[in-house]
Structure formats: C-alpha cells, structure tokens
Short mmCIF file of C-alpha atoms in Angstrom, two decimals:
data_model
loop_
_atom_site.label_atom_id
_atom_site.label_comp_id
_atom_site.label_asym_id
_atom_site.label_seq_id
_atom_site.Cartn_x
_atom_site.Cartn_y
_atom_site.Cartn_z
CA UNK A 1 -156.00 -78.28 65.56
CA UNK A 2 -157.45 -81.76 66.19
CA UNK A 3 -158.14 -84.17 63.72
CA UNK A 4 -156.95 -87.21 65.64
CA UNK A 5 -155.65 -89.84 63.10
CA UNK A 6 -153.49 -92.67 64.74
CA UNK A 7 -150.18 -93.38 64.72
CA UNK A 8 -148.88 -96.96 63.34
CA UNK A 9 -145.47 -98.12 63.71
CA UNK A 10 -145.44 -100.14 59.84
CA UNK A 11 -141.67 -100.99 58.85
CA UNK A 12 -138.35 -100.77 61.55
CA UNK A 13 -135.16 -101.90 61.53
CA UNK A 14 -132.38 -101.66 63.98
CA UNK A 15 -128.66 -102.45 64.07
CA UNK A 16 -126.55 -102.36 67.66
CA UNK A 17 -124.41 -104.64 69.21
CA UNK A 18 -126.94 -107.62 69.55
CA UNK A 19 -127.34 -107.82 65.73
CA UNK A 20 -127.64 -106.20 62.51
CA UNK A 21 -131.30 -106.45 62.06
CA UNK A 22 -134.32 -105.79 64.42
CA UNK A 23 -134.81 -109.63 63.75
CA UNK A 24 -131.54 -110.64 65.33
CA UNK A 25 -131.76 -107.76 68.12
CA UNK A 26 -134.78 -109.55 68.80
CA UNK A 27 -133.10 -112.96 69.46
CA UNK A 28 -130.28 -111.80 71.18
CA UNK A 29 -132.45 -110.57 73.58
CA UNK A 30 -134.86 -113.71 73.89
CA UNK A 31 -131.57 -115.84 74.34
CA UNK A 32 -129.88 -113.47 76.69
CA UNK A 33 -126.79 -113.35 74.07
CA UNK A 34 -123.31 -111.62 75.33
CA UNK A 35 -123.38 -108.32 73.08
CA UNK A 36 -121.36 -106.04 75.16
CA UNK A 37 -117.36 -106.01 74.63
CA UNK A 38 -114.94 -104.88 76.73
CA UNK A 39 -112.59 -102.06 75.48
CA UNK A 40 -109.10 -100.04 76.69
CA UNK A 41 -109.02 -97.92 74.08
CA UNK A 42 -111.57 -94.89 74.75
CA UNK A 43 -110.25 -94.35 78.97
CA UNK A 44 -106.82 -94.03 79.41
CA UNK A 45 -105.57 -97.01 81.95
CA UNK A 46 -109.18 -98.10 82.05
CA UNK A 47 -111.10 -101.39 80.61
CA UNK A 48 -114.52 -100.29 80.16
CA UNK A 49 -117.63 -102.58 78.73
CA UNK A 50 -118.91 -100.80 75.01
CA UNK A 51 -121.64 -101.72 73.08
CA UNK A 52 -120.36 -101.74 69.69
CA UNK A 53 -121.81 -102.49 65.87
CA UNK A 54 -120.41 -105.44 64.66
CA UNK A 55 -119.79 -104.58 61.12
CA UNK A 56 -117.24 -103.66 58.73
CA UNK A 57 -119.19 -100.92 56.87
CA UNK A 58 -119.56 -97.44 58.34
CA UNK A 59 -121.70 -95.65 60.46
CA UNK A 60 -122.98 -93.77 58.02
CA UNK A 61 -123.28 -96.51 55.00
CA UNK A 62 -125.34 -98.67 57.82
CA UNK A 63 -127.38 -95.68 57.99
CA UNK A 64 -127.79 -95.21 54.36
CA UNK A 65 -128.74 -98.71 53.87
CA UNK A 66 -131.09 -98.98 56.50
CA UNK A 67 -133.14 -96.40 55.72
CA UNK A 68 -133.58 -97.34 52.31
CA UNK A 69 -134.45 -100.79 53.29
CA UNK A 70 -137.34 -99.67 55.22
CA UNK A 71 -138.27 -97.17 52.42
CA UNK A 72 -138.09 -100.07 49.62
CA UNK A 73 -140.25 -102.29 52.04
CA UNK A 74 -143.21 -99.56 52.75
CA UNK A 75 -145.84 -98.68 50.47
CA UNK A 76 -144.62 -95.22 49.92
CA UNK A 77 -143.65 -94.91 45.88
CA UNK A 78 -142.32 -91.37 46.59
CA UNK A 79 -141.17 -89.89 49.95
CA UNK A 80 -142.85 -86.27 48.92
CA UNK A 81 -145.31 -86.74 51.79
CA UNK A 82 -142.93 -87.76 54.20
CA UNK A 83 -141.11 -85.59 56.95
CA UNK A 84 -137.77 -87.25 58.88
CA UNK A 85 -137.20 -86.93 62.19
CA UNK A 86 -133.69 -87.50 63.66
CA UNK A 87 -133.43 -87.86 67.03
CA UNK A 88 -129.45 -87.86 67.56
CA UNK A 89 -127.62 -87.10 71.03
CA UNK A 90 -123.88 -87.63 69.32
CA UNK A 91 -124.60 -86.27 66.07
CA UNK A 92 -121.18 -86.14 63.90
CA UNK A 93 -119.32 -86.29 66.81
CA UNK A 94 -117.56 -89.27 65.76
CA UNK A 95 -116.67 -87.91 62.12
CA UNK A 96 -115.23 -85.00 63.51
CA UNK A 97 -112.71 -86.71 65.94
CA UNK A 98 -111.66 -89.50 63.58
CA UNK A 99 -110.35 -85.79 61.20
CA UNK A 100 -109.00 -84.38 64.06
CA UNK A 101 -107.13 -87.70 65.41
CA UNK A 102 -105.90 -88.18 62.03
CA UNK A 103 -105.08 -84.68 61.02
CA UNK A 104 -104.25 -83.33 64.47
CA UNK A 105 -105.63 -80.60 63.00
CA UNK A 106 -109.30 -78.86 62.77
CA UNK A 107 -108.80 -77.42 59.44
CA UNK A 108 -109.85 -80.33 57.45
CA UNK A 109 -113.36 -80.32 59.73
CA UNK A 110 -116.70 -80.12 57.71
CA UNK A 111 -119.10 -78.35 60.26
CA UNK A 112 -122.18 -79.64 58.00
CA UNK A 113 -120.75 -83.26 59.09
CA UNK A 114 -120.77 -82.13 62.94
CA UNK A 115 -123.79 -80.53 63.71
CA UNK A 116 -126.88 -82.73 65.35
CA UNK A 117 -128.84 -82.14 61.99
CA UNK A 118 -125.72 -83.78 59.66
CA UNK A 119 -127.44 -87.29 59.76
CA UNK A 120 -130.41 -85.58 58.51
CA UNK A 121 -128.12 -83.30 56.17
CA UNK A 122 -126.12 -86.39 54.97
CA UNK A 123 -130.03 -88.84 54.80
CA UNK A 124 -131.73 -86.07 52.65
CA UNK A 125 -128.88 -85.98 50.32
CA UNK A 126 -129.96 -89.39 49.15
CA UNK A 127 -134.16 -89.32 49.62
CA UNK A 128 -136.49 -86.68 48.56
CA UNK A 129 -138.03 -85.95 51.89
CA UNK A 130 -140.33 -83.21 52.46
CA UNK A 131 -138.37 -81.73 55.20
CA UNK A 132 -136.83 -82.66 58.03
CA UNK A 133 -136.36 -82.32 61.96
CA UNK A 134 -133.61 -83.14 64.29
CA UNK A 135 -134.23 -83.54 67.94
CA UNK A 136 -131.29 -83.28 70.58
CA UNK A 137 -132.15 -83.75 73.84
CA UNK A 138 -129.63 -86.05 75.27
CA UNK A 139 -131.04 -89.54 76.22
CA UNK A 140 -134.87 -89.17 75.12
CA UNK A 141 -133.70 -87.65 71.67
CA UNK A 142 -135.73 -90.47 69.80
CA UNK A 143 -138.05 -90.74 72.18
CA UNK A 144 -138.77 -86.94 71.87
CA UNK A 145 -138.53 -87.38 67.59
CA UNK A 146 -141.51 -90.24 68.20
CA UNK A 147 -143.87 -88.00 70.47
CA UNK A 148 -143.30 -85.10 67.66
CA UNK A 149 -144.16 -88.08 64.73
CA UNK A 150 -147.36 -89.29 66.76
CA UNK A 151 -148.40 -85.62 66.58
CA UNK A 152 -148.09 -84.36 63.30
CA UNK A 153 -149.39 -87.96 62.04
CA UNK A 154 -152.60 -87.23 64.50
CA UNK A 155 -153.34 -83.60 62.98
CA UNK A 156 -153.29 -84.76 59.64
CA UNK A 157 -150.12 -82.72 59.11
CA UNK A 158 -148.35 -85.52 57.37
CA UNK A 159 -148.72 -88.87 56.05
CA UNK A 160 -145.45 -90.63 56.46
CA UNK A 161 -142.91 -90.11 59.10
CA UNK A 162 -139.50 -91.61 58.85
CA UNK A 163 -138.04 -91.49 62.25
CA UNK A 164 -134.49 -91.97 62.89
CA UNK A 165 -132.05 -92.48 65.88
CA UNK A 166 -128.76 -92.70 65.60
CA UNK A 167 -125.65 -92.49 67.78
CA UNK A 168 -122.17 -93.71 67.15
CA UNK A 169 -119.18 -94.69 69.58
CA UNK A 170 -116.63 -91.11 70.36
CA UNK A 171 -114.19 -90.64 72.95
CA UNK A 172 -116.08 -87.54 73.74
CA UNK A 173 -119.45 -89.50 75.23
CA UNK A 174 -117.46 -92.27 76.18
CA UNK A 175 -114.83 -90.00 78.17
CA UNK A 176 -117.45 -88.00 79.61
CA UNK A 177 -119.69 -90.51 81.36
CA UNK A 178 -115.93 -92.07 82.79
CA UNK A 179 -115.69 -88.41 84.38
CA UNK A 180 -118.86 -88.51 86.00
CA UNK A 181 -117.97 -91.93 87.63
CA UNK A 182 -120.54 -94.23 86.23
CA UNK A 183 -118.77 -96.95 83.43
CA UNK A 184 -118.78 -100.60 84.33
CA UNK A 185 -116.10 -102.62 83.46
CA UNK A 186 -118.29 -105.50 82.76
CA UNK A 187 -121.74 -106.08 80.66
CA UNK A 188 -124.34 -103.79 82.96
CA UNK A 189 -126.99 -105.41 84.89
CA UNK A 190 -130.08 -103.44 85.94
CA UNK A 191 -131.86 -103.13 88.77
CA UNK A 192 -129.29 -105.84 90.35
CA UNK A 193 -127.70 -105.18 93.81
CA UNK A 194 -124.11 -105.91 92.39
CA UNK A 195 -124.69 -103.81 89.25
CA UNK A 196 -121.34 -101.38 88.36
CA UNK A 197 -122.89 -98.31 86.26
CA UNK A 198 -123.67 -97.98 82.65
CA UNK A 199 -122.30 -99.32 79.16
CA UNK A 200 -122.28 -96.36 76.57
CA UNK A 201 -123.11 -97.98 72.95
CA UNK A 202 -123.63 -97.12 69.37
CA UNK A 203 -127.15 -97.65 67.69
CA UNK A 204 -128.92 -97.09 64.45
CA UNK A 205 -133.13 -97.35 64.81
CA UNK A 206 -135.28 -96.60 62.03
CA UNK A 207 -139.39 -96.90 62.22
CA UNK A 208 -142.15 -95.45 59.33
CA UNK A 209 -145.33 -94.24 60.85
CA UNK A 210 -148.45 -93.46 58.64
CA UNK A 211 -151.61 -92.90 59.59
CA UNK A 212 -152.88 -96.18 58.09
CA UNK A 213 -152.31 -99.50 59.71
CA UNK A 214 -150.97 -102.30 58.06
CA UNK A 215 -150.79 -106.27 58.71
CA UNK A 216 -148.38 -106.19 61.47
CA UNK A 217 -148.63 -102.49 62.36
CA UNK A 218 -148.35 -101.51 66.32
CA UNK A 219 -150.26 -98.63 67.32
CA UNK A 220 -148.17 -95.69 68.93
CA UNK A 221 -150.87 -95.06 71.42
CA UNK A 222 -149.49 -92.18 73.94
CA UNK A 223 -146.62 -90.34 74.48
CA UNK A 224 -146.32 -88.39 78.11
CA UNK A 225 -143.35 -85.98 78.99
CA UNK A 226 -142.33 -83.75 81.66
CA UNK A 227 -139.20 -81.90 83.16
CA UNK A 228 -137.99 -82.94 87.11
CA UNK A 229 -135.10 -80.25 86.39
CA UNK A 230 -134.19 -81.80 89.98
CA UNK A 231 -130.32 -82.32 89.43
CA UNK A 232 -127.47 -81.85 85.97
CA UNK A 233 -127.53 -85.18 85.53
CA UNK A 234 -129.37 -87.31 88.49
CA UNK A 235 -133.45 -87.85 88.24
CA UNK A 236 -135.28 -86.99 91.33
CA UNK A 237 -134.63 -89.62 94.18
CA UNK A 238 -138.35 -90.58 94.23
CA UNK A 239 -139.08 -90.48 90.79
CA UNK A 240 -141.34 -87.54 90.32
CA UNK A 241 -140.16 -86.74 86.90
CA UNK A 242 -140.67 -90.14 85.23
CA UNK A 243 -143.90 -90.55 87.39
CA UNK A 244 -145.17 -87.47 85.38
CA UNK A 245 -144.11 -88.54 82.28
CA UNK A 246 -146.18 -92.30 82.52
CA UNK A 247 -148.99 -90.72 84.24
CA UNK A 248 -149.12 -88.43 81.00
CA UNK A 249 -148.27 -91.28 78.67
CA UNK A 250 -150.85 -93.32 80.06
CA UNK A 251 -153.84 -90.46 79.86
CA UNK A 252 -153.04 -89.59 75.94
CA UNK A 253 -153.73 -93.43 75.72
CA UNK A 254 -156.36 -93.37 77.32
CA UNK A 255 -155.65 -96.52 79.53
CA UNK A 256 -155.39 -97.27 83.12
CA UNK A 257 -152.37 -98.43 84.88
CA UNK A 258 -153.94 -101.72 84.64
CA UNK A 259 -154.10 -102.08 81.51
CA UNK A 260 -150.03 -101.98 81.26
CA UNK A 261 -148.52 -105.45 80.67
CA UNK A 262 -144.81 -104.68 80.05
CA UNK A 263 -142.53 -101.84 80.85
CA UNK A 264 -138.86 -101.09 79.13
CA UNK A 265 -137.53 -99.27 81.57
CA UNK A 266 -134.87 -96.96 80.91
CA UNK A 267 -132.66 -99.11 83.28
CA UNK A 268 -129.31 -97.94 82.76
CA UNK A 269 -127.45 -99.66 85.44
CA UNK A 270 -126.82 -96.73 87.10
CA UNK A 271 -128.05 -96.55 90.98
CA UNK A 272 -129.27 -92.53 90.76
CA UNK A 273 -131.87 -94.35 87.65
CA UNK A 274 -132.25 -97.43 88.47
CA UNK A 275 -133.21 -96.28 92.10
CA UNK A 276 -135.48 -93.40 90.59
CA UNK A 277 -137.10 -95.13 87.98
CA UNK A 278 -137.74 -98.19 90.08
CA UNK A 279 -139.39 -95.77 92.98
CA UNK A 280 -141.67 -94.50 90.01
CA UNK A 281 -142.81 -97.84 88.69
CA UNK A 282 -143.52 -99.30 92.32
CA UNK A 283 -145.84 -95.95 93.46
CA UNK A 284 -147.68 -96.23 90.54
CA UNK A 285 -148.17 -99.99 89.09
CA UNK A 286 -149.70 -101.87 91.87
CA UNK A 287 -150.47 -104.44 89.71
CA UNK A 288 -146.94 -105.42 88.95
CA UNK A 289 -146.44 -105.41 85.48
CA UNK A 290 -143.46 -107.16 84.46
CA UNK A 291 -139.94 -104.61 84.06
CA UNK A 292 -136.93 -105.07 82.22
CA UNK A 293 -133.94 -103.11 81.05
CA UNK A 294 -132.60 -104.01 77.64
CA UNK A 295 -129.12 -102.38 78.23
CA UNK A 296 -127.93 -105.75 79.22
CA UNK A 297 -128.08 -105.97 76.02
CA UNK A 298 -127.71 -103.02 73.35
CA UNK A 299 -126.14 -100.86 76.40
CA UNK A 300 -126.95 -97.05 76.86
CA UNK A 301 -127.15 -95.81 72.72
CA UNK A 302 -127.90 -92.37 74.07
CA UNK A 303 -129.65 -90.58 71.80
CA UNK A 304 -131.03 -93.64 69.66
CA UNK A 305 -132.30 -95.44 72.91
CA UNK A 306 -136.21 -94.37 72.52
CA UNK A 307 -136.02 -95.94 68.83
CA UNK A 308 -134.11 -98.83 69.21
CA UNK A 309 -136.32 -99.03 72.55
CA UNK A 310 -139.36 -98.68 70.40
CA UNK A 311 -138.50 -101.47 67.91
CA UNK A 312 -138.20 -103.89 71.06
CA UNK A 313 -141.57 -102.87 72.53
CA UNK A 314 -143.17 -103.26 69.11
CA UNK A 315 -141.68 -106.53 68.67
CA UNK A 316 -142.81 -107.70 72.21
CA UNK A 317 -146.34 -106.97 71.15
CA UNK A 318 -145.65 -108.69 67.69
CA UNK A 319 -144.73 -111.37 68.85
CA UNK A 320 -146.15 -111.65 72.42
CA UNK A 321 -143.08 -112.25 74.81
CA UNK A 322 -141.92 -110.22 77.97
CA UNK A 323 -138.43 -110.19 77.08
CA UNK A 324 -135.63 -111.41 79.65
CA UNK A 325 -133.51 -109.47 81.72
CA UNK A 326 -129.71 -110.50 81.73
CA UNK A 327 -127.86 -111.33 84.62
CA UNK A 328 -130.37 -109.92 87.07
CA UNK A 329 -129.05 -112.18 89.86
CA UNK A 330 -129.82 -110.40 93.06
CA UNK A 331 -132.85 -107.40 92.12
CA UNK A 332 -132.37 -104.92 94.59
CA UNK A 333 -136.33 -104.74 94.78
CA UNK A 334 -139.08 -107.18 95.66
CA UNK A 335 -142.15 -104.78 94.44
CA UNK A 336 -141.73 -105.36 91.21
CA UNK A 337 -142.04 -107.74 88.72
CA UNK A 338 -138.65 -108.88 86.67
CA UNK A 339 -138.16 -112.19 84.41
CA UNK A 340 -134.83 -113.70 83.64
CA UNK A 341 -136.43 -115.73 80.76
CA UNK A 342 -138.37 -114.77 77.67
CA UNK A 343 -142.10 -115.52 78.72
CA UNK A 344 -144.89 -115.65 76.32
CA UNK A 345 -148.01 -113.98 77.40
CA UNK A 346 -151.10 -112.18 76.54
CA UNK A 347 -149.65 -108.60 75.75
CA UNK A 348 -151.67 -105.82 74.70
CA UNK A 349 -150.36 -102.24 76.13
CA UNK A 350 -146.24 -101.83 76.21
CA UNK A 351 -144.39 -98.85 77.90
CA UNK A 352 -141.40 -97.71 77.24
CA UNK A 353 -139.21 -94.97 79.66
CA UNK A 354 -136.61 -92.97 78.49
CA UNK A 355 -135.01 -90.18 80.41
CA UNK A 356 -132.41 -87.96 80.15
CA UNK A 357 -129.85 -85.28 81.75
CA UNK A 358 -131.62 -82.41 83.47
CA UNK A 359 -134.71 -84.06 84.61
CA UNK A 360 -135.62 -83.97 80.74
CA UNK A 361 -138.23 -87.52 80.69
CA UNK A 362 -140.39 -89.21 77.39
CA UNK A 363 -142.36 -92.28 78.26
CA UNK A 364 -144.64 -94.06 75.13
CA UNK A 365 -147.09 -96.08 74.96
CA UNK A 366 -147.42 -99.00 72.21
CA UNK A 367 -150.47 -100.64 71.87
CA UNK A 368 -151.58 -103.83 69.78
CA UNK A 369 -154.10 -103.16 67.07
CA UNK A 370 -157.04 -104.53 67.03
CA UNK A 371 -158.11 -106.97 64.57
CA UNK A 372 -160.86 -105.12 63.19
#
C-alpha cells in the first residue's frame, strides 16, 4: 500500500535532566548548562555521573501530565483516531525494584507494571486511544516507534500518532553498563580525546504526528535502518551499520548528502561509538556538516534517546541554531565539523543517529516545511 501522506512533528514536550520542558531542554543546551549529577548510590564503592529528572513528582505522574499537555494543546477533540507508540528500553523496571527493595520480597510485584508495554498499559488507562504499540529495542526504541509513526501516517493508516519515549533511572541499567566498563565519573564529553564513557539518564519525550502540517510543524522526512549484527554490544569499527542506516535515511528523503546541515549524533561518549559513528559520518559527508552529541547534556536516556533526540532536531530547525557541544576540548577528529557555541544558521535538513546493542541502528531525517 502507498498512499504517501507526510509526516509532521505538531506538539512535543520533553522532561530530562536539562529541564522540565522541551523549552528549557532547549536552553540548557544553547547555554551549555551543567545537567549531569554525580551519584554513589546505584555502584557499590563507585561515584558515577547520572542524568537525573529534577522533580519531585513521579515518573509516572510526569508522564501522565505530559502527555495530556500535548493532547490539550493539539487539535485532536477525541483521541479515537489516534494510535500510541511507546518506545521504552527500561520499561517498569524501576517500579518493580523500588517493591522489591522495599518489600525484599517479589510477591507484592504487579507484572502489568513491569512489562515494556506498562507505560502504554498505565497511558491508555487515562486516554481513549485507538490502540497502541510498544517498541523495545534497546537504544533506538523511540527512534524505531518514530520510523513505525512516519509509516502508518504515510499509508493513510492513521491520523494521529502519539509517540512516546520513556526511560527511568534502575540499578539494573545503571549496574549493567558499570559491568561492561563504560560509566564516567564525570559529565561525558563526546567525540573528545579525554572523554571517560557514558552517563546513563532518565527521560520522558512525547511528539504528535498527523498528516497535516501546522504553523510550526517539522516534517519527519526519512527514516533509514539496518542491522551491523557485528558485535553484543560494540558497532562495527568502521561504521558500516550506521553508514547503512543514513544512506537509507537519506534516500526515503529523497535528499543528497549535501543537502544535510546538522547531525545529532548518537555520541555517547563511549570510544567503540564515538569511534564508529565518527568513521561513518567522515566516509560519507564530505561536505562537513556540523556534529554534535547532546549527551553532554541529557546523558544516554536509553530507550527515550530517539524522542528526546527528535524534539532537539525539531527545535534546531525551529529555531535555526546548530546547537553546542559541551566540553569538547580536544576532538579526537579533524574531518569533521563540531561547534562549542550555539550558531545560528540557515538550517533546512537535520539528522539524527541512534544506535543500539547488536548492531541494531535508526537514523531520521527532519526537514523544515516549506512555506507554501
């Protein structure tokens, strides 16, 4: 089937640990704000750098509330027409541990409040959605729940597309990336030659689509995948995974390489990504777009990355700024293009990388609509 309506990103909002809103995530990046905490609670004998919401409501009221925020602020007077799509690497995770560390028990464990699919259990308890999807696919979860809402938008399948990631702080994620050796102990910095590792964070992202643009909308323009499988958990060396993934972005956008202004790169700090992805970029952008990580910022939110991602490379095109990277004070490349301060410029194609575990890699393309 191909009908080939668009897809337009019309109402977001995010909340991390560089603000509660997508408006102050937005700032915090453009004034290269400290939003990453340092923690000795999750590692035993170990301070470790966090990125953590900065709020005294829950997880899941945050995630209550912001969804019906962007609900009350579309057009849509019912949600009958509209499918979610969670994308969600954690998924109750967190509820389940806080029972069992309070308990010391798992009798008193809800399994409907574990499973991937409880934020979209928990989300359709409150709105009358249509139905509902969860993706869970590690670090391009959202990413992944974006392609699928660009596609059923484009065949006419649906209307309205609420698309949520979400990932809250456990000692299970946070324990697991200490065992494979790659936490920093301080804020991480990208794509610098001193950089430690990684900073695993908690994020909510929330963005409608529709198939009609609005004022402000941002056009989801292409999404490209494809699966290295090289290594568990490292990308290939040289990048092939995440060079398929743009190439295929790119060509369901229909744009050259050219054309590319600004990539968020997945960036996590990590030298097996940073390494990869940078190898990628550099074979295939010769004319240097500009490249920034935004971990420096949010840190690694795992499964809500793509969204929260998203947000920032529809706000970039909003608003016409390359956004900073923090504390990049010695790149360990000089073939591409990095900014340590927010630049204004003529911005009309943004990509954004995220990859994942198992050579699993989602790269989208966000495009500014035109005026007509």
């Amino acid at each position: 089937m191909k009908i080939n309506k668009k897809a337009y990103i019309n109402n977001f909002h995010a909340i991390s640990s560089a603000g509660n809103s997508a408006e102050e995530l937005f700032e915090s990046i453009c004034e290269k704000k400290d939003c990453i905490s340092i923690d000795s609670t999750y590692v035993k004998d170990r301070n470790v750098a966090i990125g953590k919401i900065k709020n005294d409501k829950s997880f899941k009221e945050l995630l209550l509330e912001g969804c019906k925020r962007v609900l009350d602020e579309s057009s849509l007077s019912d949600y009958s027409n509209t499918l979610l799509i969670v994308g969600s690497s954690v998924g109750g995770m967190g509820v389940t541990e806080s029972v069992y560390f309070q308990d010391k028990s798992y009798e008193n464990i809800d399994y409907k409040e574990h499973t991937i699919d409880s934020i979209a259990y928990n989300l359709k308890k409150e709105f009358t959605f249509y139905d509902d999807v969860s993706f869970s696919t590690a670090c391009t979860s959202s990413a992944n729940a974006l392609g699928y809402a660009k596609e059923v938008l484009s065949k006419g399948i649906y209307k309205n597309v609420l698309v949520v990631g979400a990932d809250s702080l456990c000692s299970t994620t946070v324990c697991g990336f200490a065992a494979l050796s790659v936490l920093s102990s301080k804020p991480c910095t990208p794509f610098d030659k001193n950089r430690e590792g990684m900073n695993v964070s908690e994020a909510i992202a929330i963005l409608l689509l529709q198939d009609e643009k609005t004022e402000n909308s941002v056009e989801l323009c292409g999404v490209g995948y494809s699966s290295d499988s090289h290594h568990m958990t490292q990308p290939h060396p040289d990048g092939l995974g995440a060079k398929n993934a743009i190439e295929n972005a790119l060509s369901d956008a229909s744009i050259t390489f050219e054309q590319v202004d600004y990539i968020n790169a997945h960036g996590t700090g990590t030298i097996a990504n940073d390494n990869s992805e940078a190898n990628a970029v550099a074979s295939l952008f010769t004319n240097k777009p500009y490249l920034g990580s935004t971990k420096s910022f949010t840190g690694h939110t795992l499964g809500a990355a793509g969204a929260i991602e998203a947000i920032i490379s529809v706000m970039c095109l909003q608003k016409q700024i390359v956004v900073p990277c923090k504390d990049l004070e010695t790149p360990n490349r000089d073939d591409i293009s990095f900014t340590n301060e927010a630049l204004s410029s003529n911005l009309n194609y943004v990509v954004s990388n995220s990859f994942a575990f198992g050579g699993n890699n989602t790269s989208l393309v966000f495009g500014k609509c035109n005026e007509n």
